[in-house]
Tab-separated table of C-alpha atoms and ligand atoms in Angstrom:
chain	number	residue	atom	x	y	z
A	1	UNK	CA	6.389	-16.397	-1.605
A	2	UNK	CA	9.793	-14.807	-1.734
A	3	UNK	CA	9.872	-11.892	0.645
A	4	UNK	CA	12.273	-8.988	-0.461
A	5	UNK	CA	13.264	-6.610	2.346
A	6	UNK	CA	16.134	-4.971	1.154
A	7	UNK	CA	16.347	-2.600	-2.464
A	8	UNK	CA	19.517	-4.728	-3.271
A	9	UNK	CA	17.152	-7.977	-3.098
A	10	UNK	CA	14.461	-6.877	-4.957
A	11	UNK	CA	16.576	-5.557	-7.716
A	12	UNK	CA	18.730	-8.827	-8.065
A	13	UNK	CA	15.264	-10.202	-8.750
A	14	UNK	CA	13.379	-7.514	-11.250
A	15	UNK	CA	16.601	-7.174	-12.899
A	16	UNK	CA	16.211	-10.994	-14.063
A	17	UNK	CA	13.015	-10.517	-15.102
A	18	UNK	CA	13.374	-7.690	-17.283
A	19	UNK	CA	16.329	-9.284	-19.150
A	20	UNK	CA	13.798	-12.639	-19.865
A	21	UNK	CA	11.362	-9.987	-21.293
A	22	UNK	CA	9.091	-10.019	-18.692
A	23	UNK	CA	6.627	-7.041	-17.924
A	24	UNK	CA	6.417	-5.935	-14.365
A	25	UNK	CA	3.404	-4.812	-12.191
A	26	UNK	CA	3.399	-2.864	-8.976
A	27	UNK	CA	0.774	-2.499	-6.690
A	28	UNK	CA	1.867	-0.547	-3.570
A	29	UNK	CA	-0.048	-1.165	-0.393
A	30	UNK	CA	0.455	-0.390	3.018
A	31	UNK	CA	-0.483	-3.868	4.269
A	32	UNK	CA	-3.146	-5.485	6.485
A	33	UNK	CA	-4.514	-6.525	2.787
A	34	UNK	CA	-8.192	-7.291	2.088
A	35	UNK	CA	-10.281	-8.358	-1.041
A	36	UNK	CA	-9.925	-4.498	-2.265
A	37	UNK	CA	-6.055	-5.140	-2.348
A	38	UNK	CA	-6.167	-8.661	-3.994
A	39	UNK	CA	-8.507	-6.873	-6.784
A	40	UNK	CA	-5.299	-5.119	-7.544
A	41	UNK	CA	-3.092	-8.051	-7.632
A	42	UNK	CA	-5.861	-9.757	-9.949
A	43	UNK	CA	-5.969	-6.638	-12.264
A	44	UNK	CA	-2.109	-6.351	-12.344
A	45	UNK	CA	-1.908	-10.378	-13.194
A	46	UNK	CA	-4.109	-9.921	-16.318
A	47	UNK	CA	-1.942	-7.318	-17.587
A	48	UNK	CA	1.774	-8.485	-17.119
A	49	UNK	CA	3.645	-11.449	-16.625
A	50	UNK	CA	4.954	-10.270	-13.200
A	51	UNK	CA	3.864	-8.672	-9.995
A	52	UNK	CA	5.104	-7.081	-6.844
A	53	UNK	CA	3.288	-6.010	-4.075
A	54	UNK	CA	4.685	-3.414	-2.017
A	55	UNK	CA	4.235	-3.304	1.581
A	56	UNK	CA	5.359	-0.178	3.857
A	57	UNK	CA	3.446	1.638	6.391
A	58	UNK	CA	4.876	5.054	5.252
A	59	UNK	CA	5.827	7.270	7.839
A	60	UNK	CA	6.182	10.329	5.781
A	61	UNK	CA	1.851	10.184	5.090
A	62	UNK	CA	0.920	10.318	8.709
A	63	UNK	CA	0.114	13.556	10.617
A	64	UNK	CA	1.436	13.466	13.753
A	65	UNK	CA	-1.657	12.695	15.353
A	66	UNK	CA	-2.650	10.250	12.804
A	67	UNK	CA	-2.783	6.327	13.698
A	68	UNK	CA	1.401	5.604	11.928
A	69	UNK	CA	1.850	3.596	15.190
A	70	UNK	CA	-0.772	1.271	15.892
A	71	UNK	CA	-1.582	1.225	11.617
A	72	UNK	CA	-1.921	-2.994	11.270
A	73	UNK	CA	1.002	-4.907	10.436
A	74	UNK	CA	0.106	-8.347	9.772
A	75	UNK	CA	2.923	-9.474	7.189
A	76	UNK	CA	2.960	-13.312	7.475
A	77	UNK	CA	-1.046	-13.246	6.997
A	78	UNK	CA	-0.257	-10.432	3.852
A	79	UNK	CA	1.986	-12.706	2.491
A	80	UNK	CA	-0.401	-16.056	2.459
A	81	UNK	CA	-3.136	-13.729	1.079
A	82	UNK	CA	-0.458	-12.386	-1.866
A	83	UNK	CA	0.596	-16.070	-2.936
A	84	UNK	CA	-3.207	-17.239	-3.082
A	85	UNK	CA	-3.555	-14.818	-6.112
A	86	UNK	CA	-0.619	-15.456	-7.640
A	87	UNK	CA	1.794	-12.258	-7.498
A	88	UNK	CA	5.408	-13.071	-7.479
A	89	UNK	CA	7.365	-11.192	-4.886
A	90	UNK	CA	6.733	-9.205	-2.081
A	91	UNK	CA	9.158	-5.805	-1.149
A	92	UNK	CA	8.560	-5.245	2.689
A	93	UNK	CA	11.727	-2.842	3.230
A	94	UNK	CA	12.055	-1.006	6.785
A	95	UNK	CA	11.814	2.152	7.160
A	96	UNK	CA	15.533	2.855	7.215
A	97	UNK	CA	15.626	0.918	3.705
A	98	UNK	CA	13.328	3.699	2.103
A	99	UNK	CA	14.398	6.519	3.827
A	100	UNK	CA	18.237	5.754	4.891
A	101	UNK	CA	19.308	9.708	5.219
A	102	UNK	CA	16.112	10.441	7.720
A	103	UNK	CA	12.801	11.491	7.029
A	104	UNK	CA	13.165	15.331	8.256
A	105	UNK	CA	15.817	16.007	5.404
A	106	UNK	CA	14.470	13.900	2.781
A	107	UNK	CA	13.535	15.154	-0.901
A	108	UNK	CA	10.053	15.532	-1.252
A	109	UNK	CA	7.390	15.520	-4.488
A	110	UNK	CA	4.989	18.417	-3.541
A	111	UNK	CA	1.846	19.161	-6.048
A	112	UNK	CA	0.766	22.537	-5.058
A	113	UNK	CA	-2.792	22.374	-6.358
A	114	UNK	CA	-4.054	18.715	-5.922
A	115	UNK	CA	-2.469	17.824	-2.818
A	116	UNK	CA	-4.072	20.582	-0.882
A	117	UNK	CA	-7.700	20.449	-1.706
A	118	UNK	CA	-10.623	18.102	0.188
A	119	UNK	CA	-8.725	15.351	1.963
A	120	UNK	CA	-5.205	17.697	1.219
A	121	UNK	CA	-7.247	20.547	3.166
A	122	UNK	CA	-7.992	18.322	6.415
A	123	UNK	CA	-4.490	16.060	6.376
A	124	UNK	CA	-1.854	18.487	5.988
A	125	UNK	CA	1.554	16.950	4.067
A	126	UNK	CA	0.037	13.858	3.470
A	127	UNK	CA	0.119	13.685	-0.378
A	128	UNK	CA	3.253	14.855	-0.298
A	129	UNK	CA	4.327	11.922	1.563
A	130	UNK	CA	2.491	9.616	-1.291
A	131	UNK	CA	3.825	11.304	-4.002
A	132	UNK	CA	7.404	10.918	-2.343
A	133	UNK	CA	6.958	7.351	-1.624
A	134	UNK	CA	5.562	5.898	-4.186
A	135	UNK	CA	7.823	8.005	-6.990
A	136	UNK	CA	10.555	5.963	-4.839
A	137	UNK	CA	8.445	2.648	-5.101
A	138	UNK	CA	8.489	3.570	-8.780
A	139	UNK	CA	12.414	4.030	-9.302
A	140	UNK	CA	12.933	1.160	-6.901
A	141	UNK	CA	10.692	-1.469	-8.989
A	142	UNK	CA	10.761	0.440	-11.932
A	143	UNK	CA	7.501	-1.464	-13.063
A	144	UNK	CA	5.644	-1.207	-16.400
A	145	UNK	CA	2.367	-0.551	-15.034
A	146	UNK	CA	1.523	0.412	-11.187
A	147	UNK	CA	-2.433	-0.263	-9.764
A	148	UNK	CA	-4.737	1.355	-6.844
A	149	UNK	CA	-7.774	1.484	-6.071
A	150	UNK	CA	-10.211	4.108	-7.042
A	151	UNK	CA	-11.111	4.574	-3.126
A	152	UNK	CA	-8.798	7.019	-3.133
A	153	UNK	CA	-9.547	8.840	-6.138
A	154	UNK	CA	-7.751	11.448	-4.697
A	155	UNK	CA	-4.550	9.588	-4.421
A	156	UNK	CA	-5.165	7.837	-7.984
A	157	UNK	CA	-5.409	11.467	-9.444
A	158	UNK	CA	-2.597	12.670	-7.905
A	159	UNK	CA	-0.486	10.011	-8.764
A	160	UNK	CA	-1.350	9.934	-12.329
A	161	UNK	CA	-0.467	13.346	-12.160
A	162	UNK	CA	3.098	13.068	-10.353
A	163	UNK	CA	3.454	10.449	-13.861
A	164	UNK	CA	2.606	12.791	-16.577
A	165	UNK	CA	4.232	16.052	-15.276
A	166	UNK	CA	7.567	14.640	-14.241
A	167	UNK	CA	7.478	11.735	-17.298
A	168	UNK	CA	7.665	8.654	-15.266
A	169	UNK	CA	7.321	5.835	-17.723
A	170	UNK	CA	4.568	3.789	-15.474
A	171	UNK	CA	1.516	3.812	-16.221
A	172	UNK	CA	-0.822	4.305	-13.280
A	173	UNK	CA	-4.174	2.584	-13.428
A	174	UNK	CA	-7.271	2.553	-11.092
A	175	UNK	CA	-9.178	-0.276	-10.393
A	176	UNK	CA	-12.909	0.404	-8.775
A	177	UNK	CA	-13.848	0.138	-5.180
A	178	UNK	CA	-14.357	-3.076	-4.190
A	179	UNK	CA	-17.792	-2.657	-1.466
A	180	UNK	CA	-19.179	-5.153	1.504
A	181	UNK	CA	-22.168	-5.940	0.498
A	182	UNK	CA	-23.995	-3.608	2.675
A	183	UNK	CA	-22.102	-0.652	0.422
A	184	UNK	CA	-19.027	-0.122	2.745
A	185	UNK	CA	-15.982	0.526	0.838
A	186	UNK	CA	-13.514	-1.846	1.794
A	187	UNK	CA	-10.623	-0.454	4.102
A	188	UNK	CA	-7.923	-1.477	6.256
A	189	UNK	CA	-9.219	1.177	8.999
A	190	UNK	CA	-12.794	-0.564	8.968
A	191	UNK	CA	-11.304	-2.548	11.508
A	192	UNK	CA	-11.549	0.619	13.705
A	193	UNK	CA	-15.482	0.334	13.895
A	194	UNK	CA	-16.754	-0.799	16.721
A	195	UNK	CA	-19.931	-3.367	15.589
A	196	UNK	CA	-22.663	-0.404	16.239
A	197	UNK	CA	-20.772	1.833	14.518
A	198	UNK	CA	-20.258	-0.585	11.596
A	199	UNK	CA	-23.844	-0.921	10.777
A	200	UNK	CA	-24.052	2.882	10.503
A	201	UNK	CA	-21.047	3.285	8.658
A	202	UNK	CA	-22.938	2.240	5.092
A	203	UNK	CA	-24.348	5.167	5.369
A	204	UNK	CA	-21.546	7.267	4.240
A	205	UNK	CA	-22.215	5.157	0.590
A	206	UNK	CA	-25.980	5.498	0.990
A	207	UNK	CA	-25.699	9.586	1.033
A	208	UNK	CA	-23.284	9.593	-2.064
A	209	UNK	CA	-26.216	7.824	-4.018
A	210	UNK	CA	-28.434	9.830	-2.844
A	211	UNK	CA	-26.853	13.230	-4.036
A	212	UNK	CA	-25.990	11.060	-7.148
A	213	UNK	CA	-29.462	10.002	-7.887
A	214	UNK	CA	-30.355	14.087	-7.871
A	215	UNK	CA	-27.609	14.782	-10.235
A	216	UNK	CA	-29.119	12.462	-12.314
A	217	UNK	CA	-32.615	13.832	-12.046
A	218	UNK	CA	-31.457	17.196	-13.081
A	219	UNK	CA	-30.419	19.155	-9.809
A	220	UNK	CA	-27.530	20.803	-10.227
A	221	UNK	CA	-27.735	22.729	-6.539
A	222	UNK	CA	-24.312	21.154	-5.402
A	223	UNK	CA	-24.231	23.269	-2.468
A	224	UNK	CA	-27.738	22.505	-1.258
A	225	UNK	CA	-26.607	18.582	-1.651
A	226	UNK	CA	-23.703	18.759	-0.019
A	227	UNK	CA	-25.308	20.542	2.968
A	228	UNK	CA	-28.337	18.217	2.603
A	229	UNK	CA	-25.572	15.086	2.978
A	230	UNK	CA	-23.923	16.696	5.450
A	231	UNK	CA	-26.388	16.928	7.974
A	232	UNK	CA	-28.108	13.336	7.172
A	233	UNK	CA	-24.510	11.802	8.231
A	234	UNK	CA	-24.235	14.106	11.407
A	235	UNK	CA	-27.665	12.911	12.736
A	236	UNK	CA	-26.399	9.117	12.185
A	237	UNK	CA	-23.121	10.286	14.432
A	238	UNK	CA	-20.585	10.864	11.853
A	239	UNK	CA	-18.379	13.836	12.292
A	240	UNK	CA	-18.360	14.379	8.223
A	241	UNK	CA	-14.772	16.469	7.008
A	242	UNK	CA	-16.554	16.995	3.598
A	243	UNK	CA	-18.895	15.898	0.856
A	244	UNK	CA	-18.531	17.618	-2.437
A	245	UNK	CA	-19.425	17.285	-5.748
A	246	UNK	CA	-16.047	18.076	-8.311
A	247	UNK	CA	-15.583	17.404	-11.896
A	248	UNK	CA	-14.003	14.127	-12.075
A	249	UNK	CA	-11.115	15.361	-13.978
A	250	UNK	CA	-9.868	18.227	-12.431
A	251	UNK	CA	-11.276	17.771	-8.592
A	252	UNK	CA	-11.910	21.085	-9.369
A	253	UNK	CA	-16.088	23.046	-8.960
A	254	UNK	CA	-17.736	21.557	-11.485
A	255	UNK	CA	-18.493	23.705	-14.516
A	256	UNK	CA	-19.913	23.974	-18.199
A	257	UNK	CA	-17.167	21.714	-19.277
A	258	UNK	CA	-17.542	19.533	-16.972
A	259	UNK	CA	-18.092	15.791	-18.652
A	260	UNK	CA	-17.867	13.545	-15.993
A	261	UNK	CA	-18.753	14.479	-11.894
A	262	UNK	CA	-16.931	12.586	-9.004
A	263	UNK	CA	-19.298	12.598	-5.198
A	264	UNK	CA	-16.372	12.781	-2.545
A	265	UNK	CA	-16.533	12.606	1.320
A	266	UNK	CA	-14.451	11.905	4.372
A	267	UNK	CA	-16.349	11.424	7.840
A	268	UNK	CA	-15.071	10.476	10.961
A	269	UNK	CA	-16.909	7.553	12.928
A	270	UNK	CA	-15.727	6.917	16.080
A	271	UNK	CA	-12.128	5.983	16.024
A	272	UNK	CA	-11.851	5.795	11.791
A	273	UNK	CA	-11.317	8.425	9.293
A	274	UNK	CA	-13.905	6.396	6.127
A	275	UNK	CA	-13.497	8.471	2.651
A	276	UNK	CA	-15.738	6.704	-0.304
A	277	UNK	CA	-16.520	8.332	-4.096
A	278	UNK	CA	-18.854	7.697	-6.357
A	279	UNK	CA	-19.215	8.816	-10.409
A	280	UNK	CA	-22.224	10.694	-11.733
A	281	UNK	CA	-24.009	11.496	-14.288
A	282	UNK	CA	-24.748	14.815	-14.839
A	283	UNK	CA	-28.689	15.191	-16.722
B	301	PAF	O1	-3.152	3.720	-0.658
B	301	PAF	C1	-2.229	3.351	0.102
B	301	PAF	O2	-2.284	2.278	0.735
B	301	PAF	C2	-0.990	4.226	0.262
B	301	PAF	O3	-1.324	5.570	0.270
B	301	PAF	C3	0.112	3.933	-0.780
B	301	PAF	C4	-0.354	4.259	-2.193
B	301	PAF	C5	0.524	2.480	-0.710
B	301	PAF	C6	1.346	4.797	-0.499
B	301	PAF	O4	1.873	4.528	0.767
């Protein structure tokens, strides 16, 4: 598995590949890659004849008191996992590679509605800081077709968004959560649990079915649910930043045009920030 760490390398590489007619896929991680991430790669393989997986812990997406420093880096195990399902190349560029002028003065992609609402509202600049880097992993790769996961439905929105406004010819594509098989969502910052609070943390899952099995039955008291979530999570010991129910569309309240609803929630468990979203029906 050929390990590109420079733009110049990469680009030697895609470059060859484009000219044989070959159709490129990102998918842009920030490493420390589990069975959620190699979903991606398998989703991306069915689609094109090439992939690349990007890995860069991005600075510019951490608050300052946000885990940037001790974020996993486990490359060489990354890299074994990546060649098992077959992608082709690997960009792992420094920090210096992606952001060569300095981070404080750097150009930055700012959405002033999406990026500041639910996880927006409680991490400060950090959308920006996706939208920035991965409109660079975009114009660095310059694939046909880029894939995350719907975890962060957030992100996925936003990024599909960042696409369409400023006509970037990728076409961004979610791929659903892939879950333990307690329910957890799968996530790099899992590894934060300790083991007691791992069996609690399938909660968080439980309570979005829960609120979605009342949409479902009719209720349409989002507040009540919400509150009702809320407080089942803080009895288990999770210090919840949200649960709301949005149009799936828009993020935004849901309303009377509302076609499809999206359950959303970020909750703090000991030493890990957990967000998980579920669809739901609406009776
Ligand atoms: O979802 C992630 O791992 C990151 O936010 C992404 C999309 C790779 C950008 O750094």
């Amino acid at each position: 598995m050929h390990i590109a760490h420079s733009i110049d390398d990469l680009r030697k590489i895609t470059t060859g590949w484009k000219q044989q007619g070959e159709t490129i896929a990102l998918v842009p991680t920030m490493g420390n890659l589990h069975s959620g991430h190699l979903q991606l790669v398998k989703a991306a393989r069915e689609q094109h004849t090439k992939s690349v997986v990007s890995i860069f812990v991005n600075p510019l997406q951490f608050g300052p008191d946000e885990d940037f420093d001790s974020y996993p880096r486990t490359l060489s195990a990354d890299a074994e996992a990546v060649a098992d399902v077959g992608a082709d190349l690997i960009f792992a560029p420094s920090v210096a590679e992606m952001y060569p002028d300095g981070q404080d003065t750097h150009v930055e992609v700012k959405l002033p509605y999406l990026a500041n609402l639910l996880c927006g509202e409680h991490r400060p600049g950090h959308f920006d800081g996706v939208g920035t880097v991965v409109l660079k992993l975009f114009n660095i790769v310059q694939p046909h077709s880029a894939f995350f996961g719907e975890k962060d439905f957030q992100q996925l929105l936003l990024l599909k968004t960042i696409s369409r406004q400023l006509n970037v010819p990728v076409d961004v594509q979610g791929v659903p959560t892939v879950r333990a098989d307690d329910g957890l969502a799968l996530s790099s910052r899992n590894q934060y649990l300790t083991a007691a609070e791992r069996t609690i943390a399938p909660l968080l899952q439980t309570t979005l079915q829960t609120i979605a099995t009342a949409l479902a039955a009719g209720n349409r008291n989002y507040a009540e649910l919400e509150t009702a979530g809320i407080a089942s999570l803080r009895k288990a010991g999770f210090e919840p930043d949200y649960i709301q129910v949005r149009d799936a569309d828009t993020l935004a309240a849901p309303s009377d045009t509302t076609h499809h609803l999206r359950i959303l929630a970020a909750a703090r468990l000991g030493g890990a920030r957990l967000i998980d979203n579920i669809g739901a029906a609406r009776a």
